[in-house]
Amino acid sequence: MNCCKCNELIPEARIKALPSTRECVECSSVERNYVRTIISGKTTYSEVEVIKNKDTKEYLRGLDSKGRQGFGSMLYRASKNDPSPKACSLSLKPRVSRKMPEYSQANFEKVLGDAMDFLDCDKSYAIKKIEKACAEEIISGSQRRQALEIFETFNPTIVPQVKSVEPEPVDDEILHAFRNWKM
């Protein structure tokens, strides 16, 4: 099919998209709409937004070329009265990537061996060494729990037993005297 204005061949993709079209893209009197994907989750792009306002289209094209980041269509402002924030003011602190700790059996055995040296003389200090190693991410939480179980096996915590004192039997005459005491 040829364009009715310039008599050039209309691309097949345009005919599939707009079956009733009679003009090519260059000769079309209809202004193009701006279409963009909207982030609907952390990693998915499942929604499409069509923008018809000419000023908004130009503004969004400028943002797209700068590499926008974030969620949804809240990132642009269609009103000219409301100034948009500068990219540098949105995040003042630079992002620092954090390396995930790698817990090894060798580190666990080293920390456990150091703590076991103090187990017999000062159990609380040995526990503090394990807690510190866990806080510094030298050992994992499950390795910390395992070390504390080992401590309890080798040096169990003594729970003081409270002896229950049985009251001595009191003579009935004495109880009767106290019950009926008058001042």
CSV table of C-alpha atoms in Angstrom, one decimal:
chain,number,residue,atom,x,y,z
A,1,MET,CA,0.0,0.0,0.0
A,2,ASN,CA,1.3,3.4,-0.9
A,3,CYS,CA,1.0,6.7,1.0
A,4,CYS,CA,-1.8,9.0,-0.4
A,5,LYS,CA,0.3,12.1,0.0
A,6,CYS,CA,3.9,11.2,-1.1
A,7,ASN,CA,3.1,7.9,-2.9
A,8,GLU,CA,5.9,6.1,-0.9
A,9,LEU,CA,5.4,2.6,0.2
A,10,ILE,CA,3.9,2.4,3.8
A,11,PRO,CA,5.9,-0.1,6.0
A,12,GLU,CA,4.2,-3.4,6.6
A,13,ALA,CA,4.5,-2.9,10.4
A,14,ARG,CA,2.6,0.4,10.3
A,15,ILE,CA,-0.2,-1.3,8.3
A,16,LYS,CA,-0.4,-4.1,10.9
A,17,ALA,CA,-0.5,-1.6,13.8
A,18,LEU,CA,-2.9,0.8,12.0
A,19,PRO,CA,-4.9,-1.1,9.4
A,20,SER,CA,-7.0,1.9,8.4
A,21,THR,CA,-4.0,4.2,7.8
A,22,ARG,CA,-3.5,5.8,4.4
A,23,GLU,CA,-0.4,7.9,5.2
A,24,CYS,CA,3.3,7.0,6.0
A,25,VAL,CA,4.9,8.2,9.2
A,26,GLU,CA,6.4,11.3,7.7
A,27,CYS,CA,3.2,12.5,6.1
A,28,SER,CA,1.0,11.6,9.0
A,29,SER,CA,-0.9,14.6,10.4
A,30,VAL,CA,-1.4,12.9,13.8
A,31,GLU,CA,1.2,13.8,16.4
A,32,ARG,CA,3.0,10.9,17.9
A,33,ASN,CA,2.2,10.0,21.5
A,34,TYR,CA,5.0,9.3,24.0
A,35,VAL,CA,4.7,5.8,25.4
A,36,ARG,CA,6.9,4.5,28.2
A,37,THR,CA,6.9,1.6,30.6
A,38,ILE,CA,6.2,2.1,34.3
A,39,ILE,CA,8.0,0.2,36.9
A,40,SER,CA,5.4,-1.7,38.8
A,41,GLY,CA,7.9,-3.7,41.0
A,42,LYS,CA,11.5,-3.7,41.8
A,43,THR,CA,12.5,-5.5,38.6
A,44,THR,CA,9.3,-5.8,36.4
A,45,TYR,CA,8.1,-3.5,33.7
A,46,SER,CA,4.5,-4.6,33.2
A,47,GLU,CA,2.5,-1.4,32.6
A,48,VAL,CA,2.5,1.2,29.8
A,49,GLU,CA,1.7,4.8,30.1
A,50,VAL,CA,0.7,6.9,27.1
A,51,ILE,CA,1.4,10.7,27.3
A,52,LYS,CA,-0.3,13.0,24.9
A,53,ASN,CA,0.6,16.5,26.3
A,54,LYS,CA,3.3,18.0,24.1
A,55,ASP,CA,5.2,19.8,27.0
A,56,THR,CA,5.1,16.7,29.1
A,57,LYS,CA,6.4,14.5,26.2
A,58,GLU,CA,9.4,16.8,25.8
A,59,TYR,CA,10.1,16.9,29.5
A,60,LEU,CA,10.0,13.1,29.8
A,61,ARG,CA,12.2,12.6,26.8
A,62,GLY,CA,14.8,14.9,28.5
A,63,LEU,CA,14.5,12.8,31.7
A,64,ASP,CA,14.9,9.5,29.8
A,65,SER,CA,18.1,10.6,28.2
A,66,LYS,CA,19.5,11.4,31.7
A,67,GLY,CA,18.8,7.9,33.0
A,68,ARG,CA,16.0,8.3,35.4
A,69,GLN,CA,15.7,5.9,38.3
A,70,GLY,CA,12.9,5.1,40.6
A,71,PHE,CA,9.3,3.7,40.6
A,72,GLY,CA,6.3,4.7,38.6
A,73,SER,CA,5.1,7.9,36.9
A,74,MET,CA,5.7,10.0,40.1
A,75,LEU,CA,9.1,10.9,38.7
A,76,TYR,CA,7.9,13.7,36.4
A,77,ARG,CA,5.8,16.7,37.0
A,78,ALA,CA,3.5,17.9,34.2
A,79,SER,CA,3.0,21.3,35.7
A,80,LYS,CA,5.4,24.1,34.8
A,81,ASN,CA,4.6,25.9,38.0
A,82,ASP,CA,6.0,23.1,40.2
A,83,PRO,CA,9.8,23.0,39.5
A,84,SER,CA,11.3,19.6,39.2
A,85,PRO,CA,14.1,18.6,41.7
A,86,LYS,CA,17.6,18.4,40.3
A,87,ALA,CA,19.1,14.9,40.0
A,88,CYS,CA,22.0,15.9,42.2
A,89,SER,CA,19.6,17.0,45.1
A,90,LEU,CA,17.6,13.8,45.1
A,91,SER,CA,20.4,11.7,46.6
A,92,LEU,CA,23.1,13.7,48.4
A,93,LYS,CA,24.9,10.6,49.7
A,94,PRO,CA,26.7,8.4,47.3
A,95,ARG,CA,25.6,4.8,47.2
A,96,VAL,CA,28.1,2.4,48.6
A,97,SER,CA,27.8,-1.2,47.6
A,98,ARG,CA,28.2,-3.6,50.5
A,99,LYS,CA,29.9,-6.9,50.0
A,100,MET,CA,28.1,-9.8,51.5
A,101,PRO,CA,30.2,-11.6,54.2
A,102,GLU,CA,31.6,-15.0,53.4
A,103,TYR,CA,31.4,-17.3,56.5
A,104,SER,CA,33.9,-20.2,56.5
A,105,GLN,CA,34.4,-23.2,58.7
A,106,ALA,CA,38.0,-22.2,59.2
A,107,ASN,CA,37.0,-18.8,60.6
A,108,PHE,CA,34.5,-20.5,62.9
A,109,GLU,CA,37.0,-23.0,64.2
A,110,LYS,CA,39.5,-20.2,64.8
A,111,VAL,CA,37.1,-18.0,66.8
A,112,LEU,CA,35.7,-21.1,68.7
A,113,GLY,CA,39.3,-22.2,69.6
A,114,ASP,CA,40.2,-18.7,70.9
A,115,ALA,CA,37.0,-18.6,72.9
A,116,MET,CA,37.4,-22.1,74.3
A,117,ASP,CA,40.8,-21.1,75.8
A,118,PHE,CA,38.8,-18.8,78.2
A,119,LEU,CA,35.8,-21.1,78.8
A,120,ASP,CA,37.1,-22.7,82.0
A,121,CYS,CA,38.4,-19.5,83.7
A,122,ASP,CA,35.9,-16.8,82.4
A,123,LYS,CA,32.8,-18.1,80.6
A,124,SER,CA,31.3,-14.6,80.2
A,125,TYR,CA,34.5,-13.4,78.3
A,126,ALA,CA,34.4,-16.4,76.0
A,127,ILE,CA,30.7,-15.6,75.2
A,128,LYS,CA,31.7,-12.0,74.5
A,129,LYS,CA,34.4,-13.1,72.1
A,130,ILE,CA,31.8,-15.2,70.2
A,131,GLU,CA,29.2,-12.3,70.2
A,132,LYS,CA,31.9,-9.9,68.9
A,133,ALA,CA,32.9,-12.2,66.1
A,134,CYS,CA,29.2,-12.5,65.1
A,135,ALA,CA,28.8,-8.7,65.2
A,136,GLU,CA,31.9,-8.2,63.0
A,137,GLU,CA,30.5,-10.8,60.6
A,138,ILE,CA,33.4,-13.2,61.0
A,139,ILE,CA,31.0,-16.0,61.9
A,140,SER,CA,27.3,-16.4,61.1
A,141,GLY,CA,24.4,-16.4,63.5
A,142,SER,CA,24.0,-20.1,63.2
A,143,GLN,CA,27.7,-20.6,63.9
A,144,ARG,CA,27.3,-18.3,66.9
A,145,ARG,CA,24.4,-20.5,68.2
A,146,GLN,CA,26.4,-23.6,67.6
A,147,ALA,CA,29.4,-22.2,69.6
A,148,LEU,CA,27.1,-21.3,72.5
A,149,GLU,CA,25.7,-24.8,72.5
A,150,ILE,CA,29.2,-26.2,72.6
A,151,PHE,CA,29.9,-23.9,75.6
A,152,GLU,CA,26.9,-25.2,77.4
A,153,THR,CA,28.0,-28.8,76.7
A,154,PHE,CA,31.5,-28.3,78.1
A,155,ASN,CA,30.7,-25.8,80.9
A,156,PRO,CA,27.0,-25.9,81.7
A,157,THR,CA,25.5,-22.9,83.4
A,158,ILE,CA,24.6,-23.8,87.0
A,159,VAL,CA,21.1,-22.8,88.0
A,160,PRO,CA,20.9,-22.2,91.7
A,161,GLN,CA,18.2,-24.3,93.3
A,162,VAL,CA,16.0,-22.6,95.8
A,163,LYS,CA,15.2,-24.9,98.7
A,164,SER,CA,11.6,-24.7,99.7
A,165,VAL,CA,11.2,-24.4,103.4
A,166,GLU,CA,8.4,-26.3,105.0
A,167,PRO,CA,6.6,-24.4,107.7
A,168,GLU,CA,6.8,-26.0,111.1
A,169,PRO,CA,3.4,-27.2,112.4
A,170,VAL,CA,1.8,-24.8,114.9
A,171,ASP,CA,-0.3,-25.9,117.8
A,172,ASP,CA,-4.0,-25.4,117.4
A,173,GLU,CA,-4.3,-23.5,120.7
A,174,ILE,CA,-1.7,-20.9,119.6
A,175,LEU,CA,-3.6,-20.4,116.3
A,176,HIS,CA,-6.9,-20.0,118.2
A,177,ALA,CA,-5.2,-17.4,120.5
A,178,PHE,CA,-3.9,-15.4,117.5
A,179,ARG,CA,-7.2,-15.5,115.6
A,180,ASN,CA,-9.1,-14.2,118.6
A,181,TRP,CA,-6.6,-11.7,119.8
A,182,LYS,CA,-8.3,-8.3,120.7
A,183,MET,CA,-6.7,-5.1,121.7
